[in-house]
XYZ file of C-alpha atoms in Angstrom:
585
model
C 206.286 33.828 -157.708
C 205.508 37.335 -157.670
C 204.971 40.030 -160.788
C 207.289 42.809 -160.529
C 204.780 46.119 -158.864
C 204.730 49.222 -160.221
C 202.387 52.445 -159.681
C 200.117 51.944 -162.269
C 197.089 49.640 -161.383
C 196.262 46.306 -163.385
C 192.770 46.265 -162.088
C 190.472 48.073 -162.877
C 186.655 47.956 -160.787
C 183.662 48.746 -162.838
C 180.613 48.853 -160.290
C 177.123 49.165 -161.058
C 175.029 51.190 -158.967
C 171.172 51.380 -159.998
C 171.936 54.330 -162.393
C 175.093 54.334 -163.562
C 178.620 52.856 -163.148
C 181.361 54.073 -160.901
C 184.689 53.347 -162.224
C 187.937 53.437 -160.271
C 191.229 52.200 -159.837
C 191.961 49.543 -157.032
C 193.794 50.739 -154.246
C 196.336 50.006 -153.233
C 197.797 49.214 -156.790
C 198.279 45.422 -157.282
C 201.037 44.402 -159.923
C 201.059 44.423 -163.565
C 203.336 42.307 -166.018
C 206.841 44.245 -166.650
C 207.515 45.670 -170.347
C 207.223 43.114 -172.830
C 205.312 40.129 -171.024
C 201.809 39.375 -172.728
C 198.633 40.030 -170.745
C 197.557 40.060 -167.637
C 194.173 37.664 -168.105
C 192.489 36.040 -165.501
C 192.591 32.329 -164.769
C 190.802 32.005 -161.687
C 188.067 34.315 -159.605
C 186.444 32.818 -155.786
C 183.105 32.519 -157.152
C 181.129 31.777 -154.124
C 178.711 34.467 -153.067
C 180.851 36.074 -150.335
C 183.123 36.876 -154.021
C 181.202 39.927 -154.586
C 182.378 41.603 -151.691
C 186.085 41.352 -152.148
C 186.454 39.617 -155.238
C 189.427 37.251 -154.965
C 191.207 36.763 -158.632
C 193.928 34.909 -159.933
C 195.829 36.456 -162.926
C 198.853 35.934 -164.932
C 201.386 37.072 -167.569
C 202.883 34.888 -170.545
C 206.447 35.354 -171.914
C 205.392 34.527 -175.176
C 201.707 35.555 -177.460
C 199.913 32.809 -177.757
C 196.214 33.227 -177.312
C 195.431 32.694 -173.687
C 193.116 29.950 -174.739
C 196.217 27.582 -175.607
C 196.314 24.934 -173.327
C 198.743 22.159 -174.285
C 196.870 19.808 -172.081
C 193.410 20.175 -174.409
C 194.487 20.071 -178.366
C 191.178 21.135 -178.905
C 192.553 24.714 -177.567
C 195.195 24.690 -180.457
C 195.650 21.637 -183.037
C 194.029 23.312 -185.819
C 195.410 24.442 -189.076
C 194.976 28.685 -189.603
C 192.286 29.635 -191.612
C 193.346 33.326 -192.166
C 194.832 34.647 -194.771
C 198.207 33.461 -195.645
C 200.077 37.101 -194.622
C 197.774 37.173 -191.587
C 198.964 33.482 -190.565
C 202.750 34.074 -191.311
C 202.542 37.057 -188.704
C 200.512 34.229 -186.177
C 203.536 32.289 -186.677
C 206.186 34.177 -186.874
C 205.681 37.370 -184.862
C 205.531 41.467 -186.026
C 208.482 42.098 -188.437
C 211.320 43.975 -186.666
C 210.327 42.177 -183.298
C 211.966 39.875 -181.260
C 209.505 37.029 -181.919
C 208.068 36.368 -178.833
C 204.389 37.512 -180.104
C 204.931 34.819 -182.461
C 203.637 31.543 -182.297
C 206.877 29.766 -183.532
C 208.680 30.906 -180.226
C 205.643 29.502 -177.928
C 206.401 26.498 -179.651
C 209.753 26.090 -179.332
C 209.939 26.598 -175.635
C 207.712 23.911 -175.346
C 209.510 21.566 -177.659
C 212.553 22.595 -174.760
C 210.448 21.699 -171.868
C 212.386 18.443 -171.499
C 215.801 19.503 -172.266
C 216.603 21.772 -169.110
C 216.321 25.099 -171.381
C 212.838 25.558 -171.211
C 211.452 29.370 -170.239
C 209.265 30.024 -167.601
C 206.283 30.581 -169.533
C 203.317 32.127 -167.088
C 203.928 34.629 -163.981
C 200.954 34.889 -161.793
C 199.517 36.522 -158.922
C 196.413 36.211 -156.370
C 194.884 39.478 -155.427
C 193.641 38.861 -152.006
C 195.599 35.848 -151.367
C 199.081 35.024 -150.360
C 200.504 34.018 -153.813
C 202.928 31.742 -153.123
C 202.119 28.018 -153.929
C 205.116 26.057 -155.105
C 208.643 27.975 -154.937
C 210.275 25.037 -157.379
C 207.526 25.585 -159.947
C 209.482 27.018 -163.131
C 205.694 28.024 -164.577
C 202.477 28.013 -162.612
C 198.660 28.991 -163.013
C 196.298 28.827 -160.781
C 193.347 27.307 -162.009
C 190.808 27.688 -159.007
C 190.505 29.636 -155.794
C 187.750 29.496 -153.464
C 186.706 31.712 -150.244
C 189.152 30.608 -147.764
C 191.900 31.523 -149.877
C 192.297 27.623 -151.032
C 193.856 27.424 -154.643
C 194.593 24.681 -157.498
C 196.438 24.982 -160.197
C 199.269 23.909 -162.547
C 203.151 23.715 -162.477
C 205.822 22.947 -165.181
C 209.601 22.892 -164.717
C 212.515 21.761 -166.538
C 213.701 18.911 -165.346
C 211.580 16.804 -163.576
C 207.882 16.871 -165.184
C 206.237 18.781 -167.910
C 202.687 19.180 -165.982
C 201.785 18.937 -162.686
C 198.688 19.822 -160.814
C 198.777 20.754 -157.139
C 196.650 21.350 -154.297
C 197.814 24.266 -152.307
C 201.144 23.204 -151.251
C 200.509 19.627 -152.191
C 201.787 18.279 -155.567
C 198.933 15.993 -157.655
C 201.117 12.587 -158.662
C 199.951 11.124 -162.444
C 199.266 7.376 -162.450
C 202.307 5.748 -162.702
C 202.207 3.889 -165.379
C 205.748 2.434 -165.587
C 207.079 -0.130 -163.528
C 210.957 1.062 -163.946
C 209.939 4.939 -163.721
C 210.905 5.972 -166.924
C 207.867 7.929 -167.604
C 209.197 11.282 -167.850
C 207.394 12.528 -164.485
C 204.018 11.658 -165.757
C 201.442 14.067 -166.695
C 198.652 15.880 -164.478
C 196.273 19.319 -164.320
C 193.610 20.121 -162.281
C 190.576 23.008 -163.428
C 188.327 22.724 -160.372
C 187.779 21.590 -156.732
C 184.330 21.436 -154.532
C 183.507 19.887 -151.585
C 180.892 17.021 -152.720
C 178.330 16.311 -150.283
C 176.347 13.042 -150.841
C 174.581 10.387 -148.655
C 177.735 8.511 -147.145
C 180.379 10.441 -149.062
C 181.672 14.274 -147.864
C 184.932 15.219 -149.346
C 186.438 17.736 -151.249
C 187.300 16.064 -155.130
C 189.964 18.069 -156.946
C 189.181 17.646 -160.676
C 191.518 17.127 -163.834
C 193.346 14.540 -165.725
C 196.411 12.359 -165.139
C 198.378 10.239 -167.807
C 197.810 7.288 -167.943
C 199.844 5.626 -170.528
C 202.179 5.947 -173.748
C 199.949 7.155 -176.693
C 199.816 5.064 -180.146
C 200.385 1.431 -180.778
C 203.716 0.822 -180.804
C 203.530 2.124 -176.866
C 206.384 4.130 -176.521
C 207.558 7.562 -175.653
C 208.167 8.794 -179.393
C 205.111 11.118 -178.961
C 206.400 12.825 -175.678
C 210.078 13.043 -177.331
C 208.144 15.374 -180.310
C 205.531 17.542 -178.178
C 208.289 18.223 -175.570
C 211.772 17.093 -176.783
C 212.692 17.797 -180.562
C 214.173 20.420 -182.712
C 211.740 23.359 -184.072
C 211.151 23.600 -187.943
C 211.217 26.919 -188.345
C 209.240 26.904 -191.441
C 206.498 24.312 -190.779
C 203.935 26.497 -189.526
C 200.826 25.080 -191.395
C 200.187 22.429 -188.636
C 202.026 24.795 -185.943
C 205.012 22.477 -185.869
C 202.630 19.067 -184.967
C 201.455 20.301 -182.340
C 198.951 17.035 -182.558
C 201.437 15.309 -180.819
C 201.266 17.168 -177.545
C 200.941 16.719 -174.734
C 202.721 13.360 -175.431
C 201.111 11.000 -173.141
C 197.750 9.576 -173.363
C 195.507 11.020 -170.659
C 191.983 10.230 -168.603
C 190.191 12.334 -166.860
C 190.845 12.366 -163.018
C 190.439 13.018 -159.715
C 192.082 13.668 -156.372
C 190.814 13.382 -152.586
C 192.371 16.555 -150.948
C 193.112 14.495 -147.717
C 194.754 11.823 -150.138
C 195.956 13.923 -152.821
C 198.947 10.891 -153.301
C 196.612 8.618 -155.043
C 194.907 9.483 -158.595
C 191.816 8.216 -159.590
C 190.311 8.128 -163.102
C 186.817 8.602 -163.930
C 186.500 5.807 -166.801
C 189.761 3.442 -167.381
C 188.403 3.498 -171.549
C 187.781 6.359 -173.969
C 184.648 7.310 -175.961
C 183.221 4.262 -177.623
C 184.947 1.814 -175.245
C 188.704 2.720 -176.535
C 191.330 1.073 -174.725
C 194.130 3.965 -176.332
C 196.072 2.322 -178.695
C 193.910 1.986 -181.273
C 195.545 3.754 -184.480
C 197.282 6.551 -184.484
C 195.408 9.328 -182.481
C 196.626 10.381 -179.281
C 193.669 10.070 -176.497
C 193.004 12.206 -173.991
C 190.078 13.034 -171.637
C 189.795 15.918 -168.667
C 187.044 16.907 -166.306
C 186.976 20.502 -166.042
C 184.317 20.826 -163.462
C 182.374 19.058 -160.894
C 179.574 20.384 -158.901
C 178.747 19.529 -154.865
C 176.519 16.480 -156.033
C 179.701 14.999 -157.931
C 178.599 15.426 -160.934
C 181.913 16.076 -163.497
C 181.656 17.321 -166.869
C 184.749 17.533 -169.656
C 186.114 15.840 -172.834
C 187.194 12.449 -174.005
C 188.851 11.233 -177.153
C 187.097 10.061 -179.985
C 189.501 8.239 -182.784
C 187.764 9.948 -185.786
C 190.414 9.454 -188.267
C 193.463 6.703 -188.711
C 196.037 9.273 -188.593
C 198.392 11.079 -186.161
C 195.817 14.135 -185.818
C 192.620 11.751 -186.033
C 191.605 12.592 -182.181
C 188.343 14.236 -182.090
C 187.355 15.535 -177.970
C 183.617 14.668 -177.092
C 181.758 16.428 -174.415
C 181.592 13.957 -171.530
C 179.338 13.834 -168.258
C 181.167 11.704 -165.489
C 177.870 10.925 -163.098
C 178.654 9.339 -159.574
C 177.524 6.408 -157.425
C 178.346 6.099 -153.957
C 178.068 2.451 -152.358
C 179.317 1.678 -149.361
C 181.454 5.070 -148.671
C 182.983 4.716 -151.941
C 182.847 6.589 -154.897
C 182.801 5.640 -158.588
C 181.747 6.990 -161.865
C 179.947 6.387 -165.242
C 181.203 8.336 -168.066
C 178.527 9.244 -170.623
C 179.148 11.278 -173.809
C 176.897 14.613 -174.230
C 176.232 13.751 -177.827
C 173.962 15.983 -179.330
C 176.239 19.138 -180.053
C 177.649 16.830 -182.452
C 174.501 14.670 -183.705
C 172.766 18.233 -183.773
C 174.578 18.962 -186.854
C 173.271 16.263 -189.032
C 174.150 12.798 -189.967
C 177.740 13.683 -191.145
C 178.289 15.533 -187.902
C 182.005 13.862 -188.509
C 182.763 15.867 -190.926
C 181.059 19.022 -189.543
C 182.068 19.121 -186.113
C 185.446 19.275 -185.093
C 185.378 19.279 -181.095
C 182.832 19.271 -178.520
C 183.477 20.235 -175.085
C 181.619 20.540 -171.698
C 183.162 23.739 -169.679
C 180.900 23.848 -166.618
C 178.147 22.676 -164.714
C 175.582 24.192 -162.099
C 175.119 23.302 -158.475
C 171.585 23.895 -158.532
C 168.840 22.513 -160.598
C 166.857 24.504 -163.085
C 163.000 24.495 -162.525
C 161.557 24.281 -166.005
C 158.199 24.893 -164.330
C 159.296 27.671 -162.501
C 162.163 28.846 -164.140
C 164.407 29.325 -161.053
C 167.335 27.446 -159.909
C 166.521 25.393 -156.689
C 169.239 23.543 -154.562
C 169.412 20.233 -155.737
C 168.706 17.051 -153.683
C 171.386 15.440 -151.295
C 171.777 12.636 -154.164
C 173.341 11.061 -157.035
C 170.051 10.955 -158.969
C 171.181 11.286 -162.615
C 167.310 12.861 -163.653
C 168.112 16.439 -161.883
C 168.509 19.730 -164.017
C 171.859 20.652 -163.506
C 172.556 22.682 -166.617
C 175.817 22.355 -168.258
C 177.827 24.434 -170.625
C 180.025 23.897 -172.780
C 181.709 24.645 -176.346
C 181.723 22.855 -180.279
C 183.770 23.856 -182.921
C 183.128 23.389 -186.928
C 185.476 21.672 -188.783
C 183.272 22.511 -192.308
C 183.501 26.050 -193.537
C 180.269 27.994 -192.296
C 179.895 31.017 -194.156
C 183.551 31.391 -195.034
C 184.650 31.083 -191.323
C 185.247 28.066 -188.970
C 183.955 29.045 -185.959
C 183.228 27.659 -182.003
C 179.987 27.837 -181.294
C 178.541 27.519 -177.237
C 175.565 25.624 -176.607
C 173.467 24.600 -172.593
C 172.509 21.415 -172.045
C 170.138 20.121 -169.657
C 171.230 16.965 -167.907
C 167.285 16.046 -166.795
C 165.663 16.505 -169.992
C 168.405 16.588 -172.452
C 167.400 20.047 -173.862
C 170.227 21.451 -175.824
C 170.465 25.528 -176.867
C 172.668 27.360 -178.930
C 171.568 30.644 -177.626
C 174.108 32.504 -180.430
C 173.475 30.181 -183.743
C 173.802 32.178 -186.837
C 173.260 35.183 -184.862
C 174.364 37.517 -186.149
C 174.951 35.490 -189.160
C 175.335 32.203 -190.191
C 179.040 31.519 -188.563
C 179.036 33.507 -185.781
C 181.377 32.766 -183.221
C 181.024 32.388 -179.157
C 182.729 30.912 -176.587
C 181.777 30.112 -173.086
C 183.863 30.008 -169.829
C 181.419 29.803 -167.105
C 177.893 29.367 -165.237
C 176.818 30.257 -162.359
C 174.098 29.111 -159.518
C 171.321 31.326 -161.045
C 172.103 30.100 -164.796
C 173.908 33.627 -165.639
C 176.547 32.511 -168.082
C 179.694 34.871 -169.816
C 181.491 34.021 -171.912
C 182.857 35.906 -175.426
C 180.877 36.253 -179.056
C 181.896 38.430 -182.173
C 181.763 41.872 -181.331
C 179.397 44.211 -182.470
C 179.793 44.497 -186.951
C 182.513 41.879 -186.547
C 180.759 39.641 -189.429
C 183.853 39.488 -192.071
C 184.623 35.718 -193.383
C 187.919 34.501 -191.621
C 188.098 31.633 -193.605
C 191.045 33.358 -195.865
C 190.231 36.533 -194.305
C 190.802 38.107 -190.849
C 190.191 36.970 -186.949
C 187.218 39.283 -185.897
C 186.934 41.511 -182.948
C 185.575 39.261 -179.722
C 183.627 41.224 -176.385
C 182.651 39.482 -173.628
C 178.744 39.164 -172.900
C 175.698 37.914 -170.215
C 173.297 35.387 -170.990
C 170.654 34.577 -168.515
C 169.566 30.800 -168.896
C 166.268 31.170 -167.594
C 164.863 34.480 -169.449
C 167.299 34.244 -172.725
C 167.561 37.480 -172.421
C 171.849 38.489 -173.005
C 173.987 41.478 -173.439
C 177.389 42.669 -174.377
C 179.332 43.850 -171.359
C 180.482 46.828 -173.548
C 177.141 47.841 -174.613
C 176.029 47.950 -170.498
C 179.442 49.879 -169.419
C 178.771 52.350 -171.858
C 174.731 52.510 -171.319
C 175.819 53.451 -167.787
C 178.244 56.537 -168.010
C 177.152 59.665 -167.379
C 176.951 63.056 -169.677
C 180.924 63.614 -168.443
C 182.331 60.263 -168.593
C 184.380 59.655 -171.505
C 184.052 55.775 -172.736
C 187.882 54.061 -172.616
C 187.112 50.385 -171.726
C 186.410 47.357 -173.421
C 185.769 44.339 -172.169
C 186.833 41.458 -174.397
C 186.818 38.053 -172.702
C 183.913 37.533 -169.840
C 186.032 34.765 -167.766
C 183.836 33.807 -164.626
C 180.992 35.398 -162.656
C 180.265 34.910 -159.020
C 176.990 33.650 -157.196
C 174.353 35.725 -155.560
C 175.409 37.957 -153.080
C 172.228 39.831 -151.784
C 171.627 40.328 -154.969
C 174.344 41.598 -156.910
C 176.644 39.484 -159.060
C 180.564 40.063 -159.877
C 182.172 39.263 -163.437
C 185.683 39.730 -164.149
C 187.032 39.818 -167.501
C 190.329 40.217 -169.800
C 189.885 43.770 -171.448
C 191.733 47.065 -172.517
C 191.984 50.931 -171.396
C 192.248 52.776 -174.167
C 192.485 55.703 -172.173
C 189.618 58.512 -174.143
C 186.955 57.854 -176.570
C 188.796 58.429 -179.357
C 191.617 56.163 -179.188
C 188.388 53.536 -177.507
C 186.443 54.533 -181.412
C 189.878 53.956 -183.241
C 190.784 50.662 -181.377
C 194.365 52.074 -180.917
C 196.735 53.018 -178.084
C 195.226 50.154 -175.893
C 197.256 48.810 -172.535
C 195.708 45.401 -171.439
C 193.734 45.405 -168.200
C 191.819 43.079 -165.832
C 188.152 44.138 -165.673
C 185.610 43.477 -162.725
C 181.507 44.247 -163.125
C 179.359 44.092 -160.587
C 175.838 43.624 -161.692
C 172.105 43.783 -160.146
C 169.968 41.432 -159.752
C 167.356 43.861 -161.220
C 169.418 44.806 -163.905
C 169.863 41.641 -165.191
C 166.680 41.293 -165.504
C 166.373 43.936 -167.746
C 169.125 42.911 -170.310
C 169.289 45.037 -173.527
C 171.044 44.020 -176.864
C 170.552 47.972 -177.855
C 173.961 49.262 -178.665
C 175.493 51.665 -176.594
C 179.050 52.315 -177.292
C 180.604 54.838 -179.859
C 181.910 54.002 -183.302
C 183.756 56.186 -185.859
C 181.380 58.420 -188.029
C 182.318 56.223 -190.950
C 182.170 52.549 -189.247
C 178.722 50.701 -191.136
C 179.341 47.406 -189.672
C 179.719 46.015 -192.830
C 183.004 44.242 -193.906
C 184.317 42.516 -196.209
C 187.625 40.350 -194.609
C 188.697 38.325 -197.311
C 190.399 41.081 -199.665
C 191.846 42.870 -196.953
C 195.562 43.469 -196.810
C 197.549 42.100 -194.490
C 198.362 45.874 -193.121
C 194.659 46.576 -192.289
C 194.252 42.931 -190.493
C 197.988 43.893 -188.537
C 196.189 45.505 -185.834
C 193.275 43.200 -185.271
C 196.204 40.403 -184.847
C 197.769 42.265 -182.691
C 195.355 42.675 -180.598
C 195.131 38.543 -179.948
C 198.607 38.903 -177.994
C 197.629 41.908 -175.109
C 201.333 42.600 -175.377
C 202.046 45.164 -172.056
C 203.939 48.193 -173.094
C 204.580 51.537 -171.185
């Protein structure tokens, strides 16, 4: 499936040279979502360290504005209540007045509840720049989730009439553990997030990673919760739990993997939940995922933790998934990262909402040296892979529920939350990625963005750097603007830091969802924006000198200090708008 092309380029290449950064369009153009679509934002970027060179990266488009973060797959992305105020969370749900609802939150949802019912919408468009992109011509809705060097790509299908999710392997489709022995399981349930070739004494294979369902969620065993994720009637008006959305994705799911020489038979990491859950214990709906494994096998994720005896009672749990290999065959512990949720005290229950692990290194980290070395040809569970990964509050911190990221150290058990109460108490960050070297991206606040959004207003988000082994981290903003010359007139921002690549002879690539806002004064004013994809290409040398200095331009009357909660819903109109990346021209 191809976007429509036009003239205008969708990427845009920021390079740093040793003084200062070159910015061009690609060429030749690549396409860009038609009028109306939402986006583009990346999903996927070849990582290895040939990347730099010609950066391979998967994008996409959405028909509808929900934040690119939604996964229905991971409730964790969505199945929260809104915390802003209430005009601010009827626009979330219902779209700008005068619109045709599609940058509402209410339509999202009620394609999905169609998803079953043959009148589901193709919901994502995507392309590969670099890459052929055509994976699976049936596919009604696809993302790619992974590419590597060779052009070799995962990702994630949905049609309307034969499954609502399933993962697939270049042109090979990922089957979900049948768990019916008449078929009538709807198609099953599968995604994949990440592939590597694993490489350990009597085991070399490439291990596609995700999850698979497994079974029917709840007691009672049946399909009721697949019939109101994927197969019900909208309420139009019951937008304070976003239409229960807690009952998506309607199956219970474990986390999984495939062989990519066998990709016909799943496997599951752990056949039990956190704390030894079977899956049909109350009322929760459990679900586990591995979103990435390293070339040792290690596999890092979520699993479900039944917090609460209610529909929504689910909690997800940061999970390690270390192998064993005996005999040439490969199986797996599951082990639950606890301490982003112990870390918050002894009613981390009722602090903590979710915990999630997003990533994990190849190499070790040297705490003597403070390098990354290549680890050992081994399953030894003591090595310093670092991991990454994600915890959000459920209590109020500072007026604002925010997601906080936080590094873990799988040797020692050494836990960081590089971005805790910086600014403030209840800042937010999120991360999406770490490479080789420990240089992790990811998104925080933006710069003055401290108002309360508890009954208030979503703040500003820019993407940053943080370098594991000096601490040292930076907006990408603040070192795109540090870099122009006298004549260069600022006009990007990046927002959302999606994945950087390895070394390449020293230079490192990050690509990232951001904006044009074409001259420095609509770039000051935050207005007349067109969404863009964003590359950086980095130094080894300048990372090294990291600066949290600001750089960028602000309005002559902009103080950095806010106050969200008594803001009208007019002045918090464009900050909300700004969640969707609608494409205009």
């Amino acid at each position: 499936m191809h976007l429509k092309k036009t003239k205008l380029a969708g990427i845009i290449s920021l390079l740093l040279c040793s003084n200062a950064i070159a910015v061009t369009i690609s060429a030749p153009s690549i396409s860009i979502p038609t009028d109306g679509r939402f986006g583009p934002f990346v999903s996927a970027m070849d990582t290895s360290s040939a990347a730099t060179a010609t950066t391979s990266t998967a994008i996409y488009t959405n028909t509808y504005g929900q934040p690119f973060t939604f996964d229905i797959a991971a409730p964790w992305t969505y199945n929260e209540y809104c915390q802003y105020n209430d005009d601010v969370c009827k626009l979330l749900w219902e779209g700008k007045e005068g619109g045709d609802g599609k940058d509402g939150l209410y339509a999202w949802r009620s394609n999905i509840l169609n998803t079953y019912n043959a009148n589901y919408i193709p919901e994502t468009e995507y392309e590969i720049l670099g890459f052929d992109s055509n994976v699976i011509t049936v596919a009604e809705s696809t993302k790619v989730t992974a590419i590597n060097s060779t052009g070799e790509k995962i990702g994630n299908i949905t049609n309307n009439t034969d499954f609502t999710r399933r993962g697939f392997y270049e042109d090979k489709s990922l089957q979900a553990v049948d768990f019916t022995s008449d078929g009538t399981n709807n198609g099953g349930f599968s995604s994949v997030y990440d592939f590597t070739k694993v490489s350990l004494p009597g085991y070399d294979k490439t291990l596609i990673v995700g999850q698979s369902s497994v079974n029917w969620p709840n007691a009672n065993g049946s399909s009721g919760r697949f019939n109101a994720c994927f197969n019900a009637g909208p309420d139009y008006n019951d937008r304070n739990d976003y239409d229960d959305l807690y009952y998506c994705p309607g199956f219970n799911l474990q986390a999984s993997y495939w062989v990519s020489d066998d990709t016909d038979n799943v496997k599951t990491f752990s056949s039990t939940w956190i704390n030894g859950l079977s899956g049909h214990e109350d009322d929760a709906t459990y679900i586990a995922n591995a979103y990435a494994i390293n070339t040792s096998g290690f596999a890092v994720g979520f699993s479900t933790q039944n917090i609460y005896s209610n529909d929504s009672g689910g909690r997800a749990r940061a999970t390690i998934f270390k192998p064993t290999v005996a005999a040439g065959a490969l199986s797996y512990a599951m082990s639950e990262i606890t301490q982003p949720k112990t870390d918050a005290g002894s009613d981390y229950n009722d602090v903590i909402r979710d915990t999630v692990a997003i990533d994990i290194t190849d190499n070790i980290y040297n705490t003597t040296t403070k390098v990354f070395d290549p680890a050992t040809v081994s399953t030894n569970a003591s090595q310093g892979f670092i991991v990454v990964g994600n915890r959000t509050f459920e209590a109020v911190q500072n007026r604002s529920r925010v997601t906080e990221f936080y590094t873990y150290d799988v040797a020692s058990g050494t836990v960081r939350y590089p971005f805790k109460a910086n600014p403030i108490k209840g800042a937010t960050s999120q991360v999406s990625k770490i490479n080789n070297d420990g240089l992790i991206v990811g998104w925080r606040d933006a710069r003055g963005e401290t108002s309360p959004r508890e009954d208030g207003s979503a703040r500003f988000q820019s993407a940053f750097i943080y370098d594991y082994k000096t601490q040292k981290t930076a907006y990408l903003d603040d070192l795109y603007c540090g870099s122009l010359g006298t004549n260069e007139e600022v006009r990007y921002r990046f927002a959302n830091a999606i994945s950087i690549s390895d070394n390449n002879s020293g230079s490192y690539t990050i690509v990232a969802n951001g904006f044009d806002y074409k001259n420095v004064e609509n770039y000051k004013n935050r207005v007349g924006s067109t969404p863009v994809v964003l590359t950086m290409t980095l130094t080894a040398d300048e990372i090294k000198d990291l600066s949290t200095v600001s750089q960028c331009p602000i309005k002559a009357d902009e103080d950095y200090e806010r106050s969200g909660a008594g803001m009208g819903w007019f002045i918090l109109l464009p900050t909300m708008m700004l969640l969707f990346r609608r494409f205009k021209r």
